[in-house]
mmCIF file of C-alpha atoms in Angstrom:
data_model
loop_
_atom_site.group_PDB
_atom_site.id
_atom_site.type_symbol
_atom_site.label_atom_id
_atom_site.label_comp_id
_atom_site.label_asym_id
_atom_site.label_seq_id
_atom_site.Cartn_x
_atom_site.Cartn_y
_atom_site.Cartn_z
ATOM 1 C CA MET B 68 21.026 -16.383 -124.404
ATOM 2 C CA LEU B 69 21.109 -17.633 -120.813
ATOM 3 C CA VAL B 70 24.567 -19.078 -121.348
ATOM 4 C CA ASP B 71 25.860 -15.378 -121.673
ATOM 5 C CA GLU B 72 24.443 -14.416 -118.358
ATOM 6 C CA PHE B 73 26.625 -16.701 -116.214
ATOM 7 C CA ASP B 74 30.320 -17.775 -115.556
ATOM 8 C CA VAL B 75 29.523 -20.729 -113.129
ATOM 9 C CA PHE B 76 26.968 -23.465 -113.893
ATOM 10 C CA LEU B 77 25.850 -25.712 -111.002
ATOM 11 C CA PHE B 78 23.881 -28.675 -112.328
ATOM 12 C CA ASP B 79 21.785 -31.318 -110.514
ATOM 13 C CA LEU B 80 22.309 -34.604 -112.045
ATOM 14 C CA ASP B 81 19.250 -37.062 -111.918
ATOM 15 C CA GLY B 82 16.438 -35.520 -114.096
ATOM 16 C CA VAL B 83 18.833 -32.771 -115.505
ATOM 17 C CA ILE B 84 21.760 -34.627 -116.803
ATOM 18 C CA TYR B 85 20.516 -38.230 -116.933
ATOM 19 C CA ILE B 86 17.693 -40.405 -115.969
ATOM 20 C CA GLY B 87 18.846 -43.964 -114.995
ATOM 21 C CA PRO B 88 21.445 -45.223 -117.214
ATOM 22 C CA GLU B 89 20.867 -42.851 -120.082
ATOM 23 C CA PRO B 90 21.696 -39.047 -120.589
ATOM 24 C CA LEU B 91 18.768 -36.794 -121.291
ATOM 25 C CA PRO B 92 18.356 -35.369 -124.747
ATOM 26 C CA GLU B 93 20.755 -32.542 -125.578
ATOM 27 C CA ALA B 94 22.619 -32.839 -122.259
ATOM 28 C CA VAL B 95 25.892 -34.257 -123.530
ATOM 29 C CA GLU B 96 25.931 -31.718 -126.394
ATOM 30 C CA SER B 97 25.003 -28.684 -124.210
ATOM 31 C CA LEU B 98 27.655 -29.429 -121.590
ATOM 32 C CA LYS B 99 30.281 -29.800 -124.392
ATOM 33 C CA ARG B 100 29.432 -26.222 -125.690
ATOM 34 C CA LEU B 101 29.622 -24.875 -122.205
ATOM 35 C CA ARG B 102 33.120 -26.109 -121.896
ATOM 36 C CA GLN B 103 33.971 -24.784 -125.329
ATOM 37 C CA ASP B 104 32.603 -21.327 -124.028
ATOM 38 C CA LYS B 105 35.102 -21.606 -121.049
ATOM 39 C CA LYS B 106 32.107 -21.958 -118.571
ATOM 40 C CA MET B 107 32.874 -23.263 -115.044
ATOM 41 C CA ILE B 108 30.796 -26.279 -114.046
ATOM 42 C CA ARG B 109 29.903 -28.155 -110.775
ATOM 43 C CA PHE B 110 27.734 -31.161 -110.395
ATOM 44 C CA LEU B 111 25.635 -31.396 -107.373
ATOM 45 C CA THR B 112 23.860 -34.405 -106.069
ATOM 46 C CA ASN B 113 22.025 -35.235 -102.809
ATOM 47 C CA ASP B 114 22.577 -38.987 -103.329
ATOM 48 C CA PRO B 115 24.797 -40.048 -100.467
ATOM 49 C CA CYS B 116 25.263 -43.545 -101.979
ATOM 50 C CA THR B 117 28.174 -42.767 -104.162
ATOM 51 C CA THR B 118 31.380 -40.875 -104.165
ATOM 52 C CA ARG B 119 32.850 -38.104 -106.208
ATOM 53 C CA GLU B 120 34.984 -40.468 -108.145
ATOM 54 C CA LYS B 121 32.279 -42.796 -109.022
ATOM 55 C CA THR B 122 29.996 -40.129 -110.065
ATOM 56 C CA ALA B 123 32.686 -38.591 -112.351
ATOM 57 C CA ARG B 124 33.182 -41.944 -113.925
ATOM 58 C CA ARG B 125 29.546 -42.465 -114.450
ATOM 59 C CA LEU B 126 29.354 -38.963 -116.322
ATOM 60 C CA ASN B 127 32.489 -39.866 -118.332
ATOM 61 C CA SER B 128 30.764 -43.125 -119.392
ATOM 62 C CA LEU B 129 27.794 -41.118 -120.791
ATOM 63 C CA GLY B 130 30.370 -38.992 -122.963
ATOM 64 C CA ILE B 131 30.288 -35.976 -120.351
ATOM 65 C CA ASP B 132 33.741 -34.482 -119.462
ATOM 66 C CA ALA B 133 33.842 -34.367 -115.705
ATOM 67 C CA SER B 134 36.542 -34.644 -113.036
ATOM 68 C CA SER B 135 35.986 -35.704 -109.339
ATOM 69 C CA GLU B 136 36.875 -32.276 -108.224
ATOM 70 C CA GLU B 137 33.906 -30.882 -110.089
ATOM 71 C CA VAL B 138 31.461 -33.241 -108.249
ATOM 72 C CA ILE B 139 29.788 -32.347 -104.944
ATOM 73 C CA THR B 140 27.995 -35.207 -103.377
ATOM 74 C CA SER B 141 25.956 -34.847 -100.154
ATOM 75 C CA GLY B 142 28.275 -37.679 -98.745
ATOM 76 C CA TRP B 143 31.436 -35.890 -99.556
ATOM 77 C CA ALA B 144 30.140 -32.509 -98.429
ATOM 78 C CA THR B 145 29.001 -34.091 -95.159
ATOM 79 C CA ALA B 146 32.532 -35.435 -94.546
ATOM 80 C CA GLN B 147 33.891 -32.004 -95.225
ATOM 81 C CA TYR B 148 31.414 -30.718 -92.687
ATOM 82 C CA LEU B 149 32.481 -33.106 -90.053
ATOM 83 C CA LYS B 150 36.058 -32.235 -90.700
ATOM 84 C CA SER B 151 35.417 -28.563 -90.294
ATOM 85 C CA GLU B 152 33.736 -29.231 -86.935
ATOM 86 C CA LYS B 153 36.739 -31.303 -85.801
ATOM 87 C CA ILE B 154 34.518 -34.472 -85.346
ATOM 88 C CA ARG B 155 36.634 -37.657 -85.070
ATOM 89 C CA THR B 156 34.185 -40.353 -84.218
ATOM 90 C CA ALA B 157 30.574 -40.941 -85.818
ATOM 91 C CA LEU B 158 27.853 -43.546 -86.003
ATOM 92 C CA VAL B 159 27.163 -43.504 -89.679
ATOM 93 C CA LEU B 160 23.671 -44.819 -90.762
ATOM 94 C CA GLY B 161 24.717 -45.093 -94.424
ATOM 95 C CA ASP B 162 26.259 -47.400 -96.997
ATOM 96 C CA GLU B 163 29.997 -47.946 -97.530
ATOM 97 C CA ASN B 164 30.293 -45.027 -99.830
ATOM 98 C CA LEU B 165 29.302 -42.589 -97.038
ATOM 99 C CA LYS B 166 31.507 -44.313 -94.541
ATOM 100 C CA TRP B 167 34.500 -44.187 -97.012
ATOM 101 C CA GLU B 168 34.029 -40.464 -97.539
ATOM 102 C CA CYS B 169 34.001 -39.943 -93.728
ATOM 103 C CA GLN B 170 37.111 -42.244 -93.315
ATOM 104 C CA GLN B 171 38.963 -40.162 -95.833
ATOM 105 C CA VAL B 172 38.986 -37.201 -93.527
ATOM 106 C CA GLY B 173 40.088 -39.074 -90.489
ATOM 107 C CA ILE B 174 36.752 -39.989 -88.851
ATOM 108 C CA ASN B 175 36.507 -43.406 -87.010
ATOM 109 C CA THR B 176 33.150 -45.071 -88.028
ATOM 110 C CA ASP B 177 33.742 -48.245 -86.117
ATOM 111 C CA ASN B 178 32.689 -47.162 -82.584
ATOM 112 C CA GLN B 179 29.019 -47.650 -82.202
ATOM 113 C CA ASN B 180 28.595 -46.689 -78.523
ATOM 114 C CA ASP B 181 30.395 -43.542 -77.686
ATOM 115 C CA VAL B 182 30.657 -40.994 -80.756
ATOM 116 C CA GLU B 183 30.745 -37.245 -81.313
ATOM 117 C CA ALA B 184 28.213 -37.289 -84.093
ATOM 118 C CA VAL B 185 25.335 -39.441 -85.634
ATOM 119 C CA VAL B 186 25.342 -39.154 -89.368
ATOM 120 C CA VAL B 187 22.407 -40.261 -91.333
ATOM 121 C CA GLY B 188 22.641 -41.060 -95.060
ATOM 122 C CA TRP B 189 20.888 -44.004 -96.732
ATOM 123 C CA ASP B 190 21.360 -47.679 -96.499
ATOM 124 C CA ASN B 191 18.741 -50.267 -97.485
ATOM 125 C CA ASP B 192 19.911 -52.403 -94.506
ATOM 126 C CA VAL B 193 19.312 -49.837 -91.877
ATOM 127 C CA SER B 194 17.187 -51.407 -89.174
ATOM 128 C CA PHE B 195 14.937 -50.079 -86.461
ATOM 129 C CA HIS B 196 17.632 -51.053 -84.027
ATOM 130 C CA ASP B 197 20.027 -48.826 -85.699
ATOM 131 C CA ILE B 198 17.475 -45.844 -85.465
ATOM 132 C CA GLN B 199 17.130 -46.559 -81.797
ATOM 133 C CA GLN B 200 20.922 -46.682 -81.324
ATOM 134 C CA ALA B 201 21.155 -43.322 -83.148
ATOM 135 C CA ALA B 202 18.442 -41.812 -80.949
ATOM 136 C CA LYS B 203 20.097 -43.070 -77.659
ATOM 137 C CA LEU B 204 23.422 -41.339 -78.688
ATOM 138 C CA ILE B 205 21.784 -38.097 -79.706
ATOM 139 C CA HIS B 206 20.029 -38.051 -76.337
ATOM 140 C CA LYS B 207 23.462 -38.414 -74.702
ATOM 141 C CA GLY B 208 24.796 -35.510 -76.689
ATOM 142 C CA SER B 209 26.032 -36.696 -79.984
ATOM 143 C CA LYS B 210 25.545 -34.106 -82.812
ATOM 144 C CA PHE B 211 22.745 -35.033 -85.085
ATOM 145 C CA ILE B 212 23.863 -34.618 -88.804
ATOM 146 C CA ALA B 213 22.201 -35.621 -92.088
ATOM 147 C CA THR B 214 23.441 -35.850 -95.608
ATOM 148 C CA ASN B 215 20.113 -34.627 -96.986
ATOM 149 C CA ALA B 216 16.474 -34.538 -96.232
ATOM 150 C CA ASP B 217 14.927 -35.834 -99.283
ATOM 151 C CA ARG B 218 11.788 -37.770 -98.206
ATOM 152 C CA THR B 219 11.331 -39.954 -101.232
ATOM 153 C CA PHE B 220 13.161 -41.033 -104.453
ATOM 154 C CA PRO B 221 11.654 -41.994 -107.690
ATOM 155 C CA THR B 222 11.519 -45.613 -108.856
ATOM 156 C CA PRO B 223 9.662 -47.431 -111.839
ATOM 157 C CA GLU B 224 7.141 -48.547 -109.120
ATOM 158 C CA GLY B 225 6.585 -45.036 -107.774
ATOM 159 C CA PRO B 226 8.222 -42.926 -104.875
ATOM 160 C CA LEU B 227 9.998 -44.820 -102.134
ATOM 161 C CA PRO B 228 11.138 -43.503 -98.732
ATOM 162 C CA ALA B 229 14.544 -41.965 -98.798
ATOM 163 C CA THR B 230 17.007 -40.393 -96.285
ATOM 164 C CA GLY B 231 14.575 -37.851 -95.007
ATOM 165 C CA ALA B 232 12.289 -40.628 -93.797
ATOM 166 C CA MET B 233 14.868 -41.931 -91.491
ATOM 167 C CA VAL B 234 15.877 -38.398 -90.504
ATOM 168 C CA GLU B 235 12.217 -37.615 -89.496
ATOM 169 C CA ALA B 236 12.091 -40.921 -87.382
ATOM 170 C CA ILE B 237 15.253 -39.811 -85.496
ATOM 171 C CA ARG B 238 14.120 -36.234 -85.173
ATOM 172 C CA ILE B 239 10.626 -36.989 -83.761
ATOM 173 C CA SER B 240 11.966 -39.516 -81.275
ATOM 174 C CA THR B 241 14.747 -37.138 -80.064
ATOM 175 C CA GLU B 242 13.145 -33.740 -80.551
ATOM 176 C CA LYS B 243 16.432 -32.647 -81.885
ATOM 177 C CA ARG B 244 16.712 -30.843 -85.300
ATOM 178 C CA PRO B 245 19.532 -32.159 -87.605
ATOM 179 C CA ILE B 246 22.133 -30.167 -89.243
ATOM 180 C CA ILE B 247 21.357 -30.959 -92.941
ATOM 181 C CA VAL B 248 24.300 -30.730 -95.324
ATOM 182 C CA GLY B 249 22.674 -31.278 -98.790
ATOM 183 C CA LYS B 250 20.304 -29.136 -100.839
ATOM 184 C CA PRO B 251 18.333 -26.918 -100.159
ATOM 185 C CA TYR B 252 20.535 -26.120 -97.211
ATOM 186 C CA PRO B 253 23.542 -23.785 -97.488
ATOM 187 C CA TYR B 254 26.603 -25.901 -96.854
ATOM 188 C CA MET B 255 26.437 -27.777 -100.292
ATOM 189 C CA PHE B 256 26.150 -24.616 -102.189
ATOM 190 C CA LYS B 257 28.999 -23.028 -100.163
ATOM 191 C CA LYS B 258 31.251 -26.019 -101.013
ATOM 192 C CA ALA B 259 30.238 -25.870 -104.717
ATOM 193 C CA LEU B 260 31.155 -22.052 -104.916
ATOM 194 C CA GLU B 261 34.245 -21.867 -102.721
ATOM 195 C CA ASP B 262 36.722 -22.157 -105.647
ATOM 196 C CA PHE B 263 35.217 -19.060 -107.451
ATOM 197 C CA SER B 264 35.492 -15.433 -107.184
ATOM 198 C CA PRO B 265 32.499 -13.730 -105.286
ATOM 199 C CA SER B 266 32.163 -11.672 -108.444
ATOM 200 C CA SER B 267 31.501 -14.820 -110.539
ATOM 201 C CA ARG B 268 27.989 -14.933 -111.929
ATOM 202 C CA ALA B 269 26.567 -18.413 -110.750
ATOM 203 C CA VAL B 270 23.403 -20.101 -111.561
ATOM 204 C CA MET B 271 21.749 -23.517 -110.355
ATOM 205 C CA ILE B 272 20.084 -25.668 -112.854
ATOM 206 C CA GLY B 273 17.839 -28.423 -111.445
ATOM 207 C CA ASP B 274 14.483 -30.112 -111.826
ATOM 208 C CA ASN B 275 13.205 -29.688 -108.205
ATOM 209 C CA PRO B 276 11.783 -26.558 -106.883
ATOM 210 C CA TYR B 277 12.089 -27.778 -103.170
ATOM 211 C CA THR B 278 15.812 -28.604 -103.368
ATOM 212 C CA ASP B 279 17.477 -27.078 -106.376
ATOM 213 C CA VAL B 280 15.503 -23.728 -106.844
ATOM 214 C CA LEU B 281 14.857 -23.220 -103.049
ATOM 215 C CA GLY B 282 18.578 -23.967 -102.195
ATOM 216 C CA ALA B 283 19.982 -21.654 -104.868
ATOM 217 C CA HIS B 284 17.738 -18.803 -103.735
ATOM 218 C CA GLN B 285 18.794 -19.371 -100.166
ATOM 219 C CA ALA B 286 22.328 -19.173 -101.308
ATOM 220 C CA GLY B 287 21.596 -15.844 -103.011
ATOM 221 C CA ILE B 288 21.995 -17.073 -106.649
ATOM 222 C CA PRO B 289 19.395 -17.435 -109.470
ATOM 223 C CA ALA B 290 17.791 -20.895 -110.398
ATOM 224 C CA ILE B 291 16.673 -22.324 -113.696
ATOM 225 C CA LEU B 292 14.066 -25.178 -113.475
ATOM 226 C CA VAL B 293 14.372 -28.051 -116.155
ATOM 227 C CA SER B 294 10.847 -29.319 -117.056
ATOM 228 C CA ASP B 295 8.978 -30.062 -120.154
ATOM 229 C CA GLN B 296 5.841 -29.802 -118.318
ATOM 230 C CA LYS B 297 3.795 -26.650 -117.590
ATOM 231 C CA ILE B 298 4.854 -25.819 -114.055
ATOM 232 C CA LYS B 299 2.405 -24.191 -111.720
ATOM 233 C CA LYS B 300 4.002 -21.214 -109.767
ATOM 234 C CA PHE B 301 3.771 -20.860 -106.182
ATOM 235 C CA PRO B 302 1.386 -18.048 -105.410
ATOM 236 C CA SER B 303 3.565 -15.507 -103.918
ATOM 237 C CA GLU B 304 6.081 -13.591 -106.225
ATOM 238 C CA LYS B 305 8.552 -13.752 -103.193
ATOM 239 C CA ASP B 306 8.405 -17.529 -102.834
ATOM 240 C CA PHE B 307 11.912 -18.876 -103.015
ATOM 241 C CA ARG B 308 10.749 -21.946 -104.726
ATOM 242 C CA ASN B 309 9.649 -20.097 -107.997
ATOM 243 C CA PRO B 310 12.476 -20.475 -110.659
ATOM 244 C CA ASP B 311 13.835 -17.520 -112.480
ATOM 245 C CA ALA B 312 13.445 -19.321 -115.737
ATOM 246 C CA THR B 313 12.097 -22.704 -116.959
ATOM 247 C CA ILE B 314 13.627 -24.641 -119.808
ATOM 248 C CA PRO B 315 12.636 -27.903 -121.366
ATOM 249 C CA ASN B 316 16.230 -29.197 -121.812
ATOM 250 C CA LEU B 317 19.830 -27.892 -121.598
ATOM 251 C CA LYS B 318 19.832 -26.892 -125.199
ATOM 252 C CA SER B 319 17.626 -24.048 -124.181
ATOM 253 C CA LEU B 320 20.671 -22.410 -122.348
ATOM 254 C CA PHE B 321 21.651 -21.344 -125.959
ATOM 255 C CA ASP B 322 18.149 -20.071 -127.000
ATOM 256 C CA SER B 323 18.119 -16.453 -127.571
ATOM 257 C CA ASN B 324 14.384 -16.228 -127.041
ATOM 258 C CA ILE B 325 14.651 -17.367 -123.392
ATOM 259 C CA ASN B 326 15.267 -14.630 -120.661
ATOM 260 C CA ILE B 327 15.894 -14.931 -116.991
ATOM 261 C CA LYS B 328 14.395 -12.996 -114.336
ATOM 262 C CA LYS B 329 16.766 -11.167 -112.059
ATOM 263 C CA TRP B 330 16.836 -12.911 -108.567
ATOM 264 C CA ILE B 331 16.888 -10.282 -105.729
ATOM 265 C CA SER B 332 17.247 -11.905 -102.401
ATOM 266 C CA PRO B 333 14.467 -10.855 -100.036
ATOM 267 C CA SER B 334 15.406 -9.228 -96.677
ATOM 268 C CA PHE B 335 13.921 -12.229 -94.649
ATOM 269 C CA THR B 336 14.835 -15.822 -94.284
ATOM 270 C CA TRP B 337 12.937 -18.378 -95.977
ATOM 271 C CA PRO B 338 10.442 -19.827 -93.373
ATOM 272 C CA GLU B 339 9.616 -23.529 -92.982
ATOM 273 C CA ASN B 340 5.942 -22.817 -91.922
ATOM 274 C CA ILE B 341 3.465 -20.247 -91.204
ATOM 275 C CA LYS B 342 1.940 -19.906 -87.648
ATOM 276 C CA ALA B 343 -0.741 -17.999 -85.941
ATOM 277 C CA GLY B 344 0.599 -15.569 -83.374
ATOM 278 C CA VAL B 345 -0.985 -13.096 -80.998
ATOM 279 C CA ALA B 346 0.216 -9.963 -79.211
ATOM 280 C CA GLY B 347 -1.366 -7.733 -76.501
ATOM 281 C CA ILE B 348 -0.692 -4.093 -75.734
ATOM 282 C CA ILE B 349 -1.461 -2.903 -72.320
ATOM 283 C CA PHE B 350 -1.414 0.830 -71.322
ATOM 284 C CA ASP B 351 -1.632 1.792 -67.600
ATOM 285 C CA ARG B 352 -3.354 4.928 -66.292
ATOM 286 C CA LYS B 353 -0.095 7.002 -67.081
ATOM 287 C CA GLN B 354 -0.232 5.837 -70.498
ATOM 288 C CA ARG B 355 2.971 3.692 -70.099
ATOM 289 C CA VAL B 356 3.052 0.549 -72.119
ATOM 290 C CA LEU B 357 3.723 -2.863 -70.539
ATOM 291 C CA LEU B 358 6.725 -4.643 -71.967
ATOM 292 C CA MET B 359 8.432 -7.936 -70.990
ATOM 293 C CA LYS B 360 12.013 -9.032 -71.354
ATOM 294 C CA ARG B 361 11.999 -12.456 -73.100
ATOM 295 C CA ALA B 362 13.917 -15.312 -71.624
ATOM 296 C CA ASP B 363 14.685 -16.873 -75.034
ATOM 297 C CA ASN B 364 16.428 -13.898 -76.625
ATOM 298 C CA GLY B 365 16.973 -11.244 -73.932
ATOM 299 C CA LEU B 366 15.090 -8.608 -75.842
ATOM 300 C CA TRP B 367 12.055 -6.546 -74.656
ATOM 301 C CA GLY B 368 8.839 -6.823 -76.270
ATOM 302 C CA ILE B 369 5.009 -6.679 -76.040
ATOM 303 C CA PRO B 370 3.600 -9.892 -74.512
ATOM 304 C CA SER B 371 3.050 -12.221 -77.409
ATOM 305 C CA GLY B 372 3.054 -15.920 -78.321
ATOM 306 C CA HIS B 373 1.268 -18.735 -80.355
ATOM 307 C CA VAL B 374 -2.201 -19.783 -80.947
ATOM 308 C CA GLU B 375 -2.600 -23.193 -79.553
ATOM 309 C CA PRO B 376 -4.888 -25.784 -80.908
ATOM 310 C CA GLY B 377 -8.512 -25.307 -79.809
ATOM 311 C CA GLU B 378 -8.038 -21.729 -79.006
ATOM 312 C CA THR B 379 -9.477 -18.396 -80.471
ATOM 313 C CA VAL B 380 -7.133 -15.570 -80.913
ATOM 314 C CA GLU B 381 -8.664 -13.735 -78.048
ATOM 315 C CA GLU B 382 -8.352 -16.847 -75.705
ATOM 316 C CA ALA B 383 -4.704 -17.144 -76.745
ATOM 317 C CA ILE B 384 -3.692 -13.561 -75.871
ATOM 318 C CA ILE B 385 -5.544 -13.713 -72.478
ATOM 319 C CA ARG B 386 -3.494 -16.940 -71.772
ATOM 320 C CA GLU B 387 -0.225 -15.762 -73.073
ATOM 321 C CA ILE B 388 -0.331 -12.604 -70.976
ATOM 322 C CA ARG B 389 -1.305 -14.542 -67.828
ATOM 323 C CA GLU B 390 1.581 -17.004 -68.361
ATOM 324 C CA GLU B 391 4.129 -14.112 -69.045
ATOM 325 C CA THR B 392 3.257 -11.445 -66.690
ATOM 326 C CA GLY B 393 0.732 -13.000 -64.062
ATOM 327 C CA LEU B 394 -1.945 -10.419 -65.086
ATOM 328 C CA SER B 395 -5.518 -11.370 -65.946
ATOM 329 C CA VAL B 396 -6.752 -9.136 -68.798
ATOM 330 C CA LYS B 397 -9.776 -8.642 -71.035
ATOM 331 C CA VAL B 398 -9.613 -7.797 -74.768
ATOM 332 C CA ASN B 399 -10.975 -4.278 -75.557
ATOM 333 C CA ARG B 400 -10.182 -4.074 -79.380
ATOM 334 C CA LEU B 401 -8.312 -5.267 -82.280
ATOM 335 C CA ILE B 402 -5.273 -3.163 -83.309
ATOM 336 C CA GLY B 403 -4.257 -5.055 -86.523
ATOM 337 C CA VAL B 404 -3.264 -8.189 -88.237
ATOM 338 C CA TYR B 405 0.377 -8.287 -89.316
ATOM 339 C CA SER B 406 2.014 -10.678 -91.809
ATOM 340 C CA ASP B 407 4.862 -8.677 -93.379
ATOM 341 C CA PRO B 408 7.645 -11.266 -93.754
ATOM 342 C CA VAL B 409 10.389 -8.804 -93.188
ATOM 343 C CA SER B 410 9.189 -8.195 -89.632
ATOM 344 C CA GLN B 411 7.289 -11.386 -88.980
ATOM 345 C CA VAL B 412 9.822 -14.226 -89.842
ATOM 346 C CA PHE B 413 11.708 -15.441 -86.750
ATOM 347 C CA SER B 414 14.807 -17.592 -86.598
ATOM 348 C CA TYR B 415 15.146 -19.667 -83.373
ATOM 349 C CA PRO B 416 18.441 -20.901 -81.843
ATOM 350 C CA ASN B 417 17.543 -24.359 -82.931
ATOM 351 C CA GLY B 418 17.579 -23.466 -86.513
ATOM 352 C CA LYS B 419 13.742 -23.397 -86.993
ATOM 353 C CA VAL B 420 12.461 -20.504 -89.131
ATOM 354 C CA SER B 421 8.716 -19.507 -88.733
ATOM 355 C CA HIS B 422 6.569 -16.819 -90.378
ATOM 356 C CA PHE B 423 4.086 -15.526 -87.982
ATOM 357 C CA ILE B 424 0.736 -13.936 -88.764
ATOM 358 C CA THR B 425 0.028 -11.901 -85.760
ATOM 359 C CA THR B 426 -3.209 -10.585 -84.427
ATOM 360 C CA CYS B 427 -2.555 -7.600 -82.038
ATOM 361 C CA PHE B 428 -5.101 -6.569 -79.490
ATOM 362 C CA GLU B 429 -5.385 -3.707 -76.920
ATOM 363 C CA CYS B 430 -6.013 -5.302 -73.556
ATOM 364 C CA GLU B 431 -7.009 -4.117 -70.141
ATOM 365 C CA VAL B 432 -5.848 -5.533 -66.812
ATOM 366 C CA VAL B 433 -8.715 -6.813 -64.682
ATOM 367 C CA GLU B 434 -6.877 -8.354 -61.862
ATOM 368 C CA GLY B 435 -3.450 -9.748 -60.791
ATOM 369 C CA THR B 436 0.051 -8.726 -59.744
ATOM 370 C CA LEU B 437 2.950 -8.490 -61.986
ATOM 371 C CA ASN B 438 5.104 -11.511 -61.964
ATOM 372 C CA LYS B 439 8.663 -10.218 -62.902
ATOM 373 C CA GLU B 440 10.396 -13.374 -63.503
ATOM 374 C CA ASN B 441 9.219 -16.700 -64.580
ATOM 375 C CA GLU B 442 10.099 -19.345 -67.343
ATOM 376 C CA GLU B 443 8.883 -17.057 -70.107
ATOM 377 C CA THR B 444 10.389 -13.608 -68.951
ATOM 378 C CA LEU B 445 13.464 -12.276 -67.262
ATOM 379 C CA ASP B 446 11.640 -8.926 -66.242
ATOM 380 C CA VAL B 447 8.237 -7.261 -66.758
ATOM 381 C CA ASN B 448 7.730 -3.404 -66.459
ATOM 382 C CA TYR B 449 5.834 -0.287 -67.706
ATOM 383 C CA PHE B 450 7.709 2.060 -69.822
ATOM 384 C CA ASP B 451 7.159 5.690 -70.729
ATOM 385 C CA LEU B 452 6.512 5.797 -74.582
ATOM 386 C CA ASN B 453 9.315 8.322 -74.857
ATOM 387 C CA HIS B 454 11.704 6.139 -73.108
ATOM 388 C CA LEU B 455 11.326 2.710 -74.500
ATOM 389 C CA PRO B 456 14.316 0.193 -74.031
ATOM 390 C CA GLU B 457 16.794 0.207 -76.974
ATOM 391 C CA ASN B 458 16.825 -3.616 -77.249
ATOM 392 C CA LEU B 459 13.187 -3.734 -78.344
ATOM 393 C CA LEU B 460 11.960 -6.256 -80.870
ATOM 394 C CA HIS B 461 11.996 -4.499 -84.072
ATOM 395 C CA MET B 462 8.377 -4.921 -85.107
ATOM 396 C CA HIS B 463 6.786 -3.901 -81.798
ATOM 397 C CA PRO B 464 7.234 0.051 -82.095
ATOM 398 C CA ARG B 465 4.865 -0.229 -85.063
ATOM 399 C CA TRP B 466 2.339 -2.159 -83.003
ATOM 400 C CA ILE B 467 2.468 0.499 -80.353
ATOM 401 C CA LYS B 468 2.212 3.318 -82.772
ATOM 402 C CA ASP B 469 -0.823 1.582 -84.384
ATOM 403 C CA ALA B 470 -2.478 1.187 -81.029
ATOM 404 C CA LEU B 471 -2.018 4.922 -80.255
ATOM 405 C CA GLU B 472 -3.856 5.924 -83.448
ATOM 406 C CA GLU B 473 -6.903 3.877 -82.218
ATOM 407 C CA SER B 474 -7.823 2.562 -85.656
ATOM 408 C CA ILE B 475 -7.590 -1.004 -87.055
ATOM 409 C CA SER B 476 -4.335 -1.437 -89.154
ATOM 410 C CA TYR B 477 -4.164 -4.377 -91.617
ATOM 411 C CA ILE B 478 -0.518 -4.820 -92.656
ATOM 412 C CA ARG B 479 -0.073 -6.889 -95.745
#
């Protein structure tokens, strides 16, 4: 039985424990059985328009045993994050519940003009003027923090805009990425698990692959999806959004015929998007390879970059090499197309994570002089193949090796 596999059970609320004012079938009875079996429980919700105490009372009213200490709301978790960052003043675009949570940890939410952080939750009365004020403060240096990034929430009339819609409006206008506290981001899971031993076997149970399942897997724990519909799997077996088991209701936790797949965290960070990349290997007459020291991370590597709209991959690598080294080149041949996520997923200082599919070419210099320092690079030089710099981007030795073999290499 699934119940025997775990010590700690993390539950999403809406869609798993209840819908609207009513508990879901088998939810109350199943939670009672978990208590009887001495299982540890936490309730996680991205709803920033409530408090731990109110959520516990709501569960109690449905006949579910729950204390406020067992509830993790995105509003409470956000307040805890602000406290950990020693933030004392904040503009809060949220309702009274979020402001109350912030005030409980000593944060002044009254000042609207000079604050350390802008906190975005949800409030039906938020105006465009409020969003403009938030953008102004972020431009001036205030930290940008959001309770969650849910773009919609369900209603009888269909999905309506949620916190994520406000977050996107501010992100686009400031070109700043927020720190997001709620699921699927790590902080909420960290707070939910901090009271337990690292050896405790924990599992997340939710109804949303994009928040509950993805978030659990990013936190390194398995995830069970609650759905009475046939769920279409994401194509890749390594996709973090695929659940390890799917059950129609919580009673299935006690069904001896249902098994769970073991979650093994891949050795790459979950990417937000997939991008087309290019790389160009240039050998000189002494068979030395051209490398550049990147300004963004201080590492040496083969000239490389993005494919921009309207470009072919060949046009992209010719442009990138010219921008990064000052050299004009022609493309001689294709070396390979690389997509392995272990080597092709990149995390940037701003928190963005991208998975590149990189087309690598061998190129030949036709004219130009090396530009050893520009906005893209700190240095550019040719290196003997037996004396490559130690701080070389980890996938680039493979590209050089494949180039020397003079055959097309397709890496899956």
